[in-house]
Tab-separated table of C-alpha atoms in Angstrom:
chain	number	residue	atom	x	y	z
A	275	MET	CA	48.259	45.210	2.625
A	276	PRO	CA	46.772	48.764	3.288
A	277	SER	CA	49.067	50.685	4.549
A	278	LEU	CA	52.666	50.723	6.306
A	279	ILE	CA	53.674	52.428	8.882
A	280	THR	CA	57.224	53.370	9.306
A	281	THR	CA	57.217	55.251	13.125
A	282	PRO	CA	57.087	53.511	15.858
A	283	PRO	CA	53.498	52.598	17.235
A	284	GLU	CA	52.622	53.059	20.758
A	285	ARG	CA	52.825	49.700	22.226
A	286	ALA	CA	51.464	47.779	25.349
A	287	ASP	CA	54.186	46.381	27.773
A	288	ALA	CA	52.171	43.161	27.218
A	289	ASP	CA	52.073	42.932	23.299
A	290	PRO	CA	53.632	39.371	22.553
A	291	ARG	CA	54.784	40.368	18.796
A	292	PRO	CA	58.331	40.735	17.975
A	293	GLU	CA	58.982	44.644	18.751
A	294	LEU	CA	60.889	46.265	15.937
A	295	ALA	CA	62.677	49.413	16.701
A	296	ILE	CA	64.598	52.253	14.431
A	297	HIS	CA	68.246	52.612	14.763
A	298	GLU	CA	69.988	55.017	12.604
A	299	GLY	CA	67.187	55.166	9.906
A	300	ARG	CA	67.327	51.360	9.665
A	301	VAL	CA	64.062	49.161	11.101
A	302	LEU	CA	65.422	46.577	13.581
A	303	LEU	CA	64.073	43.547	15.414
A	304	THR	CA	64.715	44.036	19.069
A	305	GLY	CA	65.005	40.799	21.606
A	306	SER	CA	68.392	39.210	23.340
A	307	ARG	CA	71.625	37.104	22.738
A	308	CYS	CA	72.759	34.846	25.674
A	309	GLY	CA	76.067	35.711	26.684
A	310	ASP	CA	77.138	32.347	26.657
A	311	CYS	CA	76.456	29.978	23.606
A	312	GLY	CA	74.766	33.293	21.593
A	313	TYR	CA	71.284	32.007	20.977
A	314	PRO	CA	69.331	35.006	20.094
A	315	GLN	CA	65.771	35.533	20.760
A	316	ALA	CA	62.572	38.309	19.863
A	317	VAL	CA	62.110	38.051	24.025
A	318	ASN	CA	64.543	38.874	26.795
A	319	PRO	CA	63.779	36.254	29.321
A	320	PRO	CA	65.746	35.686	32.517
A	321	ARG	CA	67.667	32.238	31.530
A	322	CYS	CA	68.424	30.712	28.307
A	323	PRO	CA	66.669	27.883	27.153
A	324	ILE	CA	69.131	26.384	25.497
A	325	CYS	CA	71.831	26.183	27.850
A	326	GLY	CA	70.027	28.036	31.145
A	327	SER	CA	72.603	30.816	31.270
A	328	HIS	CA	71.907	33.945	33.022
A	329	SER	CA	73.963	36.260	31.056
A	330	ILE	CA	71.396	37.184	28.426
A	331	ALA	CA	71.834	40.755	26.901
A	332	PRO	CA	69.574	42.951	25.088
A	333	ALA	CA	70.488	42.879	20.924
A	334	THR	CA	69.104	44.135	17.924
A	335	PHE	CA	68.994	42.213	14.653
A	336	GLY	CA	67.925	42.549	10.953
A	337	PRO	CA	67.327	44.403	8.731
A	338	LYS	CA	67.677	41.828	6.581
A	339	GLY	CA	66.367	38.078	6.561
A	340	THR	CA	65.471	35.071	4.725
A	341	VAL	CA	61.629	33.761	4.289
A	342	PHE	CA	61.268	30.181	5.870
A	343	SER	CA	57.903	29.940	4.361
A	344	SER	CA	54.737	32.120	3.803
A	345	THR	CA	51.025	32.088	2.925
A	346	VAL	CA	48.456	34.377	2.225
A	347	LEU	CA	44.987	34.206	5.006
A	348	ARG	CA	42.222	34.836	3.272
A	349	ILE	CA	39.443	33.898	5.574
A	350	PRO	CA	38.250	36.944	8.151
A	351	VAL	CA	40.015	37.035	11.867
A	352	PRO	CA	38.646	39.669	14.517
A	353	ASP	CA	39.667	42.858	13.984
A	354	ARG	CA	41.065	42.662	10.580
A	355	THR	CA	40.386	42.533	6.852
A	356	PRO	CA	41.008	39.748	4.523
A	357	PRO	CA	43.357	38.902	3.060
A	358	PHE	CA	46.806	39.467	4.387
A	359	THR	CA	50.364	38.102	3.607
A	360	LEU	CA	52.140	36.861	6.403
A	361	ALA	CA	55.925	35.072	6.551
A	362	TYR	CA	58.104	33.346	8.588
A	363	VAL	CA	61.242	34.959	8.638
A	364	ASP	CA	64.781	34.284	9.639
A	365	VAL	CA	66.709	37.438	10.557
A	366	ASP	CA	69.658	37.787	9.853
A	367	GLU	CA	72.114	36.171	12.928
A	368	GLY	CA	69.084	36.303	14.979
A	369	PRO	CA	65.618	34.536	15.321
A	370	ARG	CA	62.850	33.250	13.620
A	371	ILE	CA	59.175	35.291	13.534
A	372	LEU	CA	56.357	35.624	11.731
A	373	ALA	CA	55.887	38.948	9.935
A	374	HIS	CA	53.154	40.806	8.184
A	375	VAL	CA	54.528	41.146	4.129
A	376	ASP	CA	54.115	44.661	2.405
A	377	GLY	CA	53.472	43.531	-1.011
A	378	PRO	CA	50.663	41.721	-3.726
A	379	ASP	CA	48.960	38.901	-1.685
A	380	GLU	CA	51.023	35.975	-2.859
A	381	ALA	CA	52.832	33.935	-0.853
A	382	LEU	CA	56.603	34.293	-0.614
A	383	VAL	CA	58.499	31.555	-2.211
A	384	PRO	CA	60.784	30.020	0.676
A	385	GLY	CA	64.744	31.367	0.777
A	386	SER	CA	63.013	34.875	-0.315
A	387	GLU	CA	65.361	37.538	0.998
A	388	VAL	CA	63.594	40.699	2.739
A	389	VAL	CA	63.919	43.623	5.000
A	390	LEU	CA	62.332	44.586	7.948
A	391	SER	CA	60.480	47.840	6.658
A	392	GLY	CA	57.980	48.918	9.394
A	393	TRP	CA	54.409	47.928	11.219
A	394	SER	CA	50.975	47.485	9.901
A	395	GLU	CA	48.110	49.407	11.101
A	396	HIS	CA	47.484	47.325	13.466
A	397	GLY	CA	51.140	47.186	14.671
A	398	ASP	CA	52.108	44.179	13.629
A	399	PRO	CA	55.780	44.167	12.402
A	400	VAL	CA	56.474	43.798	8.513
A	401	VAL	CA	58.835	43.133	6.120
A	402	ARG	CA	58.968	43.296	2.337
A	403	ARG	CA	60.953	41.638	-0.119
A	404	SER	CA	64.635	42.826	-1.420
A	405	GLY	CA	65.694	40.664	-3.271
A	406	PRO	CA	65.688	37.430	-5.163
B	214	MET	CA	56.619	0.537	32.822
B	215	THR	CA	55.653	-2.177	30.438
B	216	GLY	CA	52.002	-1.074	29.212
B	217	ALA	CA	50.886	-4.396	29.393
B	218	GLY	CA	48.869	-3.797	32.206
B	219	THR	CA	46.180	-1.358	31.119
B	220	ALA	CA	43.591	-2.081	28.690
B	221	ILE	CA	40.010	0.102	27.268
B	222	TRP	CA	37.019	-1.537	28.682
B	223	GLY	CA	34.881	0.434	26.611
B	224	VAL	CA	34.553	3.486	24.300
B	225	GLY	CA	31.570	5.485	23.416
B	226	THR	CA	31.122	9.006	21.281
B	227	SER	CA	28.092	11.151	20.130
B	228	ALA	CA	27.079	11.624	16.690
B	229	PHE	CA	29.788	15.026	15.274
B	230	GLY	CA	28.093	17.898	13.532
B	231	LYS	CA	27.248	21.547	14.363
B	232	GLN	CA	24.795	20.489	16.709
B	233	THR	CA	24.377	23.783	18.768
B	234	SER	CA	20.875	22.853	20.635
B	235	LEU	CA	21.938	19.597	21.994
B	236	GLY	CA	24.553	21.253	24.414
B	237	GLY	CA	27.475	19.586	26.287
B	238	PRO	CA	25.449	17.514	29.042
B	239	ARG	CA	23.349	15.936	26.168
B	240	LEU	CA	26.338	15.013	23.906
B	241	ALA	CA	28.076	14.248	27.083
B	242	TRP	CA	25.588	11.725	28.553
B	243	GLN	CA	25.339	9.935	24.793
B	244	ALA	CA	29.079	9.373	24.464
B	245	THR	CA	29.527	8.314	28.473
B	246	VAL	CA	26.620	5.642	28.962
B	247	GLU	CA	27.828	4.057	25.402
B	248	ALA	CA	31.571	3.564	26.973
B	249	LEU	CA	30.107	2.570	30.366
B	250	ASP	CA	27.414	0.016	28.759
B	251	ASP	CA	30.320	-1.242	26.701
B	252	ALA	CA	32.267	-1.084	29.845
B	253	GLY	CA	29.495	-3.156	31.370
B	254	LEU	CA	29.901	-0.756	34.032
B	255	GLN	CA	27.596	1.775	36.351
B	256	ALA	CA	28.197	5.655	36.553
B	257	SER	CA	29.211	4.533	40.853
B	258	ASP	CA	31.822	2.469	39.636
B	259	ILE	CA	34.100	4.769	37.938
B	260	ASP	CA	36.889	5.851	40.423
B	261	ALA	CA	38.111	9.531	39.113
B	262	VAL	CA	37.770	11.224	35.074
B	263	TYR	CA	40.257	12.712	33.523
B	264	ALA	CA	38.802	15.170	30.529
B	265	GLY	CA	39.902	17.571	27.779
B	266	THR	CA	38.089	20.632	26.442
B	267	VAL	CA	39.899	23.671	25.611
B	268	PHE	CA	36.947	26.079	25.105
B	269	GLY	CA	34.890	24.648	27.544
B	270	ASP	CA	33.037	26.926	30.651
B	271	PRO	CA	34.601	26.770	34.053
B	272	GLY	CA	32.680	23.652	35.482
B	273	THR	CA	32.109	21.870	31.868
B	274	VAL	CA	32.654	18.278	32.785
B	275	THR	CA	31.179	18.702	36.148
B	276	ARG	CA	28.215	19.382	34.656
B	277	CYS	CA	27.824	17.068	31.947
B	278	LEU	CA	28.200	14.050	34.444
B	279	GLN	CA	26.380	14.884	37.140
B	280	GLN	CA	23.333	13.422	35.820
B	281	ILE	CA	24.160	10.870	35.274
B	282	GLY	CA	25.616	9.878	38.774
B	283	ILE	CA	28.989	10.362	38.068
B	284	VAL	CA	29.939	12.287	41.577
B	285	GLU	CA	31.990	12.340	44.401
B	286	VAL	CA	35.474	11.409	42.773
B	287	PRO	CA	38.073	12.955	41.421
B	288	VAL	CA	37.274	15.126	37.763
B	289	ILE	CA	40.744	16.366	36.535
B	290	THR	CA	39.836	18.570	33.560
B	291	ILE	CA	43.048	19.302	31.395
B	292	GLU	CA	43.761	21.680	28.434
B	293	ASN	CA	46.233	20.483	25.595
B	294	ALA	CA	45.176	22.286	22.920
B	295	CYS	CA	43.654	19.510	19.866
B	296	ALA	CA	45.772	16.832	22.184
B	297	SER	CA	43.615	17.551	25.298
B	298	GLY	CA	41.131	14.528	24.567
B	299	THR	CA	44.234	12.216	23.943
B	300	SER	CA	45.918	13.949	26.962
B	301	ALA	CA	43.237	12.822	29.132
B	302	PHE	CA	43.220	9.064	27.976
B	303	HIS	CA	47.246	9.662	28.946
B	304	GLU	CA	46.559	10.440	32.141
B	305	ALA	CA	43.368	8.075	32.343
B	306	ARG	CA	46.128	5.021	31.680
B	307	GLU	CA	48.961	6.097	33.957
B	308	SER	CA	46.637	6.528	37.130
B	309	VAL	CA	45.804	2.902	36.041
B	310	GLU	CA	49.074	2.039	35.337
B	311	MET	CA	50.423	3.230	38.384
B	312	GLY	CA	47.988	2.001	40.740
B	313	ARG	CA	45.959	5.517	41.709
B	314	TYR	CA	42.768	4.547	40.540
B	315	GLU	CA	40.985	1.378	38.745
B	316	ARG	CA	38.651	2.187	36.546
B	317	VAL	CA	38.993	5.383	35.112
B	318	LEU	CA	36.652	7.401	32.755
B	319	ALA	CA	38.907	9.530	29.955
B	320	PHE	CA	36.412	12.016	28.726
B	321	GLY	CA	36.629	14.891	25.845
B	322	ILE	CA	33.875	16.865	24.956
B	323	GLU	CA	33.839	20.620	23.003
B	324	THR	CA	30.593	22.577	21.979
B	325	MET	CA	32.208	24.660	19.316
B	326	THR	CA	29.680	26.372	17.695
B	327	ALA	CA	28.392	27.779	20.540
B	328	HIS	CA	31.624	29.911	20.601
B	329	PHE	CA	32.952	30.093	16.509
B	330	ASP	CA	31.092	30.759	13.347
B	331	GLY	CA	33.908	29.560	11.104
B	332	ALA	CA	37.842	29.520	12.048
B	333	ILE	CA	39.243	29.284	15.677
B	334	SER	CA	40.359	32.961	16.620
B	335	PRO	CA	43.785	33.271	16.835
B	336	ILE	CA	44.783	33.569	20.415
B	337	ALA	CA	45.671	36.996	21.229
B	338	SER	CA	47.830	36.722	23.967
B	339	ASP	CA	50.629	34.764	21.618
B	340	PRO	CA	53.122	36.496	19.678
B	341	ASP	CA	51.836	34.970	16.295
B	342	GLY	CA	47.871	34.571	17.175
B	343	ALA	CA	48.103	38.528	18.390
B	344	GLN	CA	49.366	39.123	14.601
B	345	GLY	CA	46.196	37.286	13.084
B	346	TYR	CA	47.637	34.121	12.675
B	347	ALA	CA	44.782	32.120	12.223
B	348	MET	CA	45.149	27.896	12.453
B	349	PRO	CA	44.557	27.370	8.763
B	350	SER	CA	47.907	29.837	7.900
B	351	ILE	CA	49.843	27.549	9.855
B	352	TYR	CA	48.838	24.549	7.799
B	353	GLY	CA	49.393	27.043	4.976
B	354	MET	CA	52.953	27.567	6.022
B	355	SER	CA	53.751	23.974	6.096
B	356	ALA	CA	52.197	23.527	2.614
B	357	THR	CA	54.303	26.124	1.086
B	358	ARG	CA	57.169	25.208	2.436
B	359	TYR	CA	56.065	21.317	1.667
B	360	LYS	CA	55.945	22.019	-2.079
B	361	TYR	CA	59.296	24.265	-2.714
B	362	GLU	CA	61.114	21.890	-0.391
B	363	PHE	CA	59.694	18.382	-1.501
B	364	GLY	CA	57.565	19.186	-4.444
B	365	VAL	CA	54.349	17.801	-2.848
B	366	THR	CA	51.627	18.536	-5.485
B	367	ASP	CA	48.324	20.381	-4.361
B	368	GLU	CA	46.821	17.278	-6.007
B	369	GLN	CA	48.564	15.189	-3.411
B	370	MET	CA	47.570	17.702	-0.554
B	371	ALA	CA	43.903	16.752	-2.275
B	372	GLU	CA	44.008	13.590	-2.446
B	373	VAL	CA	44.228	13.257	1.464
B	374	ALA	CA	40.816	14.970	1.750
B	375	VAL	CA	39.890	12.495	-1.112
B	376	LYS	CA	40.750	9.380	0.806
B	377	ASN	CA	39.298	10.502	3.961
B	378	ARG	CA	36.191	11.724	2.535
B	379	ARG	CA	35.649	8.200	1.181
B	380	HIS	CA	36.426	6.836	3.921
B	381	ALA	CA	33.494	8.266	5.961
B	382	MET	CA	30.878	6.821	3.866
B	383	GLY	CA	31.204	3.831	6.295
B	384	ASN	CA	31.430	6.388	9.206
B	385	PRO	CA	27.584	7.008	10.364
B	386	ARG	CA	28.742	9.495	13.276
B	387	ALA	CA	30.601	11.557	10.880
B	388	GLN	CA	29.362	15.013	10.226
B	389	HIS	CA	30.576	15.222	6.483
B	390	HIS	CA	29.085	12.339	4.396
B	391	LYS	CA	29.695	13.161	0.470
B	392	THR	CA	32.685	12.099	-1.591
B	393	VAL	CA	35.133	14.872	-3.187
B	394	THR	CA	37.258	14.746	-6.399
B	395	VAL	CA	40.546	16.334	-6.222
B	396	GLU	CA	39.012	18.540	-8.379
B	397	GLN	CA	36.292	20.056	-6.343
B	398	VAL	CA	38.904	19.963	-3.327
B	399	LEU	CA	40.839	22.378	-5.816
B	400	GLY	CA	38.337	24.086	-6.708
B	401	SER	CA	36.830	25.257	-3.464
B	402	ARG	CA	37.875	28.539	-1.668
B	403	MET	CA	41.543	29.428	-0.752
B	404	VAL	CA	41.711	30.142	2.514
B	405	ALA	CA	45.697	30.018	3.483
B	406	ASP	CA	47.064	29.305	-0.069
B	407	PRO	CA	47.631	26.924	-0.888
B	408	ILE	CA	45.258	25.267	1.473
B	409	THR	CA	41.261	25.088	0.178
B	410	LEU	CA	38.463	24.955	1.749
B	411	PHE	CA	37.900	21.610	1.346
B	412	GLN	CA	41.341	20.681	2.723
B	413	CYS	CA	39.981	22.244	6.529
B	414	CYS	CA	38.004	20.100	8.910
B	415	SER	CA	34.980	21.723	9.911
B	416	ILE	CA	34.202	23.078	13.764
B	417	ALA	CA	31.888	20.694	15.631
B	418	ASP	CA	29.771	20.073	19.050
B	419	ALA	CA	30.710	16.203	19.958
B	420	ALA	CA	31.640	14.296	23.074
B	421	ALA	CA	33.726	11.378	23.504
B	422	ALA	CA	34.607	9.149	25.929
B	423	ALA	CA	36.818	5.680	27.210
B	424	VAL	CA	36.803	3.260	30.924
B	425	VAL	CA	40.417	2.411	31.027
B	426	GLY	CA	41.395	-0.474	34.287
B	427	PRO	CA	43.598	-3.296	34.376
B	428	LEU	CA	43.915	-5.616	31.599
B	429	GLY	CA	41.653	-8.416	32.229
B	430	GLY	CA	39.835	-7.033	34.666
B	431	SER	CA	36.470	-5.941	33.177
B	432	ARG	CA	33.360	-8.039	33.057
B	433	ASP	CA	34.199	-9.629	29.957
B	434	PRO	CA	38.158	-9.222	29.237
B	435	SER	CA	36.989	-10.353	25.404
B	436	GLY	CA	35.891	-6.714	24.759
B	437	GLU	CA	39.032	-5.200	26.009
B	438	VAL	CA	41.664	-3.474	23.887
B	439	ALA	CA	45.430	-3.575	25.831
B	440	ILE	CA	47.637	-0.460	25.956
B	441	ARG	CA	50.448	-1.366	24.606
B	442	SER	CA	52.179	2.705	25.416
B	443	SER	CA	51.304	5.803	25.182
B	444	ALA	CA	53.317	8.862	25.193
B	445	LEU	CA	52.617	12.506	25.633
B	446	ARG	CA	55.199	15.459	25.644
B	447	SER	CA	55.627	19.471	24.138
B	448	GLY	CA	57.810	19.854	21.384
B	449	ARG	CA	61.246	21.403	20.743
B	450	LEU	CA	61.993	25.129	20.450
B	451	TRP	CA	60.709	25.455	16.844
B	452	ASP	CA	63.382	28.561	15.451
B	453	HIS	CA	65.440	29.533	13.299
B	454	THR	CA	67.877	26.423	13.858
B	455	THR	CA	65.155	24.098	12.678
B	456	ASP	CA	64.512	23.051	9.117
B	457	LYS	CA	61.949	20.886	9.244
B	458	VAL	CA	58.083	22.387	9.263
B	459	TRP	CA	56.431	23.070	12.124
B	460	GLY	CA	54.861	19.732	14.078
B	461	TRP	CA	57.145	17.176	11.981
B	462	ASP	CA	59.661	16.523	15.114
B	463	ILE	CA	56.929	16.330	17.812
B	464	VAL	CA	55.302	13.131	15.885
B	465	SER	CA	58.231	11.942	15.451
B	466	ASP	CA	59.812	12.129	18.692
B	467	THR	CA	56.773	11.395	20.521
B	468	ALA	CA	55.703	8.336	17.802
B	469	ALA	CA	59.591	6.783	18.479
B	470	ARG	CA	58.466	6.631	22.326
B	471	ALA	CA	55.136	5.002	21.871
B	472	TYR	CA	56.635	2.254	19.879
B	473	GLU	CA	59.438	1.792	21.840
B	474	GLU	CA	57.688	1.334	24.893
B	475	ALA	CA	55.225	-0.817	22.955
B	476	GLY	CA	58.372	-2.866	21.629
B	477	VAL	CA	56.930	-2.283	17.923
B	478	SER	CA	57.796	-0.614	14.843
B	479	VAL	CA	55.674	1.274	12.216
B	480	GLY	CA	55.746	-1.381	10.216
B	481	ASP	CA	53.834	-3.835	12.511
B	482	ILE	CA	51.101	-1.435	13.043
B	483	ASP	CA	47.863	-2.325	10.618
B	484	VAL	CA	45.677	0.930	10.874
B	485	PHE	CA	45.850	4.451	12.384
B	486	GLU	CA	43.829	7.407	13.183
B	487	VAL	CA	45.759	10.254	12.899
B	488	HIS	CA	45.520	14.762	13.334
B	489	ASP	CA	44.187	15.359	9.799
B	490	ALA	CA	42.782	18.790	10.823
B	491	PHE	CA	44.466	19.822	7.256
B	492	THR	CA	45.880	18.272	4.302
B	493	ILE	CA	49.274	18.904	4.623
B	494	GLY	CA	48.781	17.469	8.496
B	495	GLU	CA	48.300	14.153	7.345
B	496	ILE	CA	51.022	13.979	5.083
B	497	ILE	CA	53.536	15.602	7.604
B	498	THR	CA	52.257	12.865	9.924
B	499	THR	CA	52.497	9.992	8.636
B	500	GLU	CA	56.472	10.989	7.696
B	501	ALA	CA	56.933	11.586	10.985
B	502	LEU	CA	55.443	8.580	12.407
B	503	GLY	CA	57.566	6.511	9.948
B	504	LEU	CA	55.193	5.505	7.592
B	505	CYS	CA	57.675	7.128	5.039
B	506	GLU	CA	60.763	9.299	4.426
B	507	LEU	CA	60.973	12.509	5.124
B	508	GLY	CA	59.553	14.694	2.026
B	509	GLU	CA	57.770	11.369	0.814
B	510	GLY	CA	54.376	11.980	2.818
B	511	GLY	CA	52.552	13.260	-0.556
B	512	ARG	CA	53.892	9.853	-2.680
B	513	LEU	CA	52.463	7.607	0.014
B	514	VAL	CA	48.932	9.034	0.127
B	515	GLU	CA	49.185	9.173	-4.059
B	516	SER	CA	50.361	4.903	-3.488
B	517	GLY	CA	47.016	4.206	-1.798
B	518	HIS	CA	49.257	2.902	1.064
B	519	THR	CA	47.141	4.535	2.776
B	520	SER	CA	43.550	4.037	1.459
B	521	LEU	CA	41.227	1.219	3.166
B	522	GLY	CA	42.347	-1.422	1.186
B	523	GLY	CA	45.572	-0.387	1.164
B	524	LEU	CA	48.306	-2.086	3.602
B	525	GLN	CA	48.170	0.271	5.900
B	526	PRO	CA	45.171	2.568	6.102
B	527	VAL	CA	44.832	5.980	7.600
B	528	ASN	CA	42.226	7.363	8.840
B	529	PRO	CA	38.951	4.642	8.392
B	530	SER	CA	36.604	6.850	10.320
B	531	GLY	CA	37.238	9.693	7.687
B	532	GLY	CA	39.755	11.929	10.319
B	533	LEU	CA	39.090	14.733	11.198
B	534	LEU	CA	38.389	16.582	7.808
B	535	SER	CA	35.381	14.389	7.544
B	536	ARG	CA	34.035	14.158	11.577
B	537	GLY	CA	34.726	17.720	12.345
B	538	HIS	CA	37.309	18.427	14.859
B	539	PRO	CA	35.783	19.700	18.435
B	540	LEU	CA	38.807	19.693	19.481
B	541	GLY	CA	38.405	17.874	23.208
B	542	ALA	CA	36.608	15.140	22.171
B	543	THR	CA	38.522	14.443	18.749
B	544	GLY	CA	41.339	12.124	20.602
B	545	LEU	CA	39.014	10.132	22.494
B	546	ALA	CA	37.087	9.845	19.372
B	547	GLN	CA	40.552	8.262	17.406
B	548	ILE	CA	40.670	6.136	20.164
B	549	ALA	CA	37.160	4.958	19.846
B	550	GLU	CA	37.773	4.190	16.192
B	551	ILE	CA	40.871	2.167	16.744
B	552	VAL	CA	39.278	-0.035	19.887
B	553	TRP	CA	36.215	-0.629	16.859
B	554	GLN	CA	38.734	-1.087	14.320
B	555	LEU	CA	40.461	-3.790	16.361
B	556	ARG	CA	37.280	-5.422	17.392
B	557	ASP	CA	36.415	-6.289	14.348
B	558	MET	CA	33.172	-3.451	15.001
B	559	ALA	CA	33.903	-1.148	11.875
B	560	ALA	CA	31.611	-2.361	9.354
B	561	ASP	CA	32.265	-1.059	5.794
B	562	ARG	CA	35.055	0.926	6.933
B	563	GLN	CA	36.601	-2.035	8.838
B	564	VAL	CA	40.975	-2.611	8.273
B	565	PRO	CA	40.203	-6.306	7.830
B	566	GLY	CA	42.018	-8.242	10.424
B	567	ALA	CA	43.349	-5.272	12.122
B	568	ARG	CA	45.280	-6.364	15.566
B	569	LEU	CA	47.527	-3.208	15.818
B	570	GLY	CA	46.219	0.352	16.096
B	571	ALA	CA	48.067	3.541	16.669
B	572	VAL	CA	46.117	7.187	17.532
B	573	GLU	CA	48.351	10.568	16.951
B	574	THR	CA	47.080	13.573	18.250
B	575	MET	CA	49.203	17.021	18.321
B	576	GLY	CA	47.913	20.376	19.426
B	577	GLY	CA	49.356	23.448	18.442
B	578	GLY	CA	48.885	27.689	18.750
B	579	THR	CA	51.920	28.648	20.594
B	580	ALA	CA	54.684	30.596	18.854
B	581	GLY	CA	58.097	29.419	19.058
B	582	ILE	CA	57.257	25.906	19.904
B	583	ASP	CA	57.090	22.581	17.780
B	584	GLY	CA	53.458	22.049	19.330
B	585	ASN	CA	51.958	22.574	22.324
B	586	ALA	CA	51.215	18.754	22.562
B	587	CYS	CA	51.592	15.298	21.352
B	588	VAL	CA	50.083	12.212	22.165
B	589	VAL	CA	51.253	8.755	20.392
B	590	THR	CA	49.518	5.392	21.615
B	591	VAL	CA	49.431	1.806	20.505
B	592	LEU	CA	46.962	-0.449	21.124
B	593	GLU	CA	45.980	-4.451	20.529
B	594	GLN	CA	42.910	-6.311	20.298
B	595	VAL	CA	43.701	-8.857	22.637
B	596	GLY	CA	40.138	-10.917	22.980
């Protein structure tokens, strides 16, 4: 991945990607948690998809997480230059999100520990490896 | 509903390949006229059309069918990602089952080379697609996880491509007619680690069709294939609570419903056409269909169980890996293959004595859910 951006980029309201924000110097995932069943999401819908509760409160998650799986995409897609590394990350106490990986062009081993670290040049959420 | 009351009266397909110059209508005419002739019907006999297409322009289906005389009927177009064609089939069957229509055309078409040079572009309005998450990377994720969790090997994944390309040597309508070796598959260009190029289906232009009607109601009931069941559903949420790879549960859940409705178990089924858009997809799907236990799919293909000549052949047509994957047409091409198998018409790729067959198609591309749609249908030879 060519460059990591550590200040929040401008973001369109309709941008569907998981939204990161900086709180007290840490990069966190923003979203919501159900006030009744505790279900965490990277979005903030009016009802909980699990229990149906209307009691959905904004929440932040991270910065740490664990890789569920990972791959390196090596074919061109519009507006991006391959290769780039992607991972599904189970953010601690939070939801599973897709993120780009800051590091060499190799897939992370499932179970690897990562930390939310900023944004790609395209505004994608980015993680980097933080431990084993 | 018992599912005992409907049948496929006729099927047809175009050839599968990169055939941009033909355009949609000509592909549609090949598939539809073959299906009508097979069913012994005229275009004017059709009561309704359910069609699947994903990238088709507005009006694609009526534009394709009007000039062969399928007019003045309800035409309903369904988009359900890779399962669009089988979703159309499912709805066609439901409409006959419920007595709404009697002679229904299930139709699917895609002219992908008009839209793409290579892989399908990620969906920009999707949380994952907006990050450049193209379809091969979805399956790359599953393959990475399977290598880690179950020790599935690159060679086992490659074996799916080797098997299906070998099967396609008997299928004159497939896009690829060349066998490949494990070494060639693994030596081909890396697309989405650890998935290599020969483990990915090609894009294609094609159409496919089936005529659905009441069981025993056609002019020659001996050619009918009974629809024992059909199940269609979207996936569960696929989230941090999910240990399974994407797409496992939706196939398992849909298959369970289809087997229950048909009153069969997986061991009763002689032949399968399944969604092998990528090699790991067939490995996951054979597990989810119950052909083996979770995590055993790599060993299953290696054992020869799913090869022609094995106990339960999977993708005797060569599958998507050989046919290519024109999304709307794929499901109905799978249906056509099983119909030909059950009628003992599949020539060099025939599964001897096949009486019961199953089709599975699964479509994705939406983040956070275990698949947009899956269809599993169980078909039986009754003639």
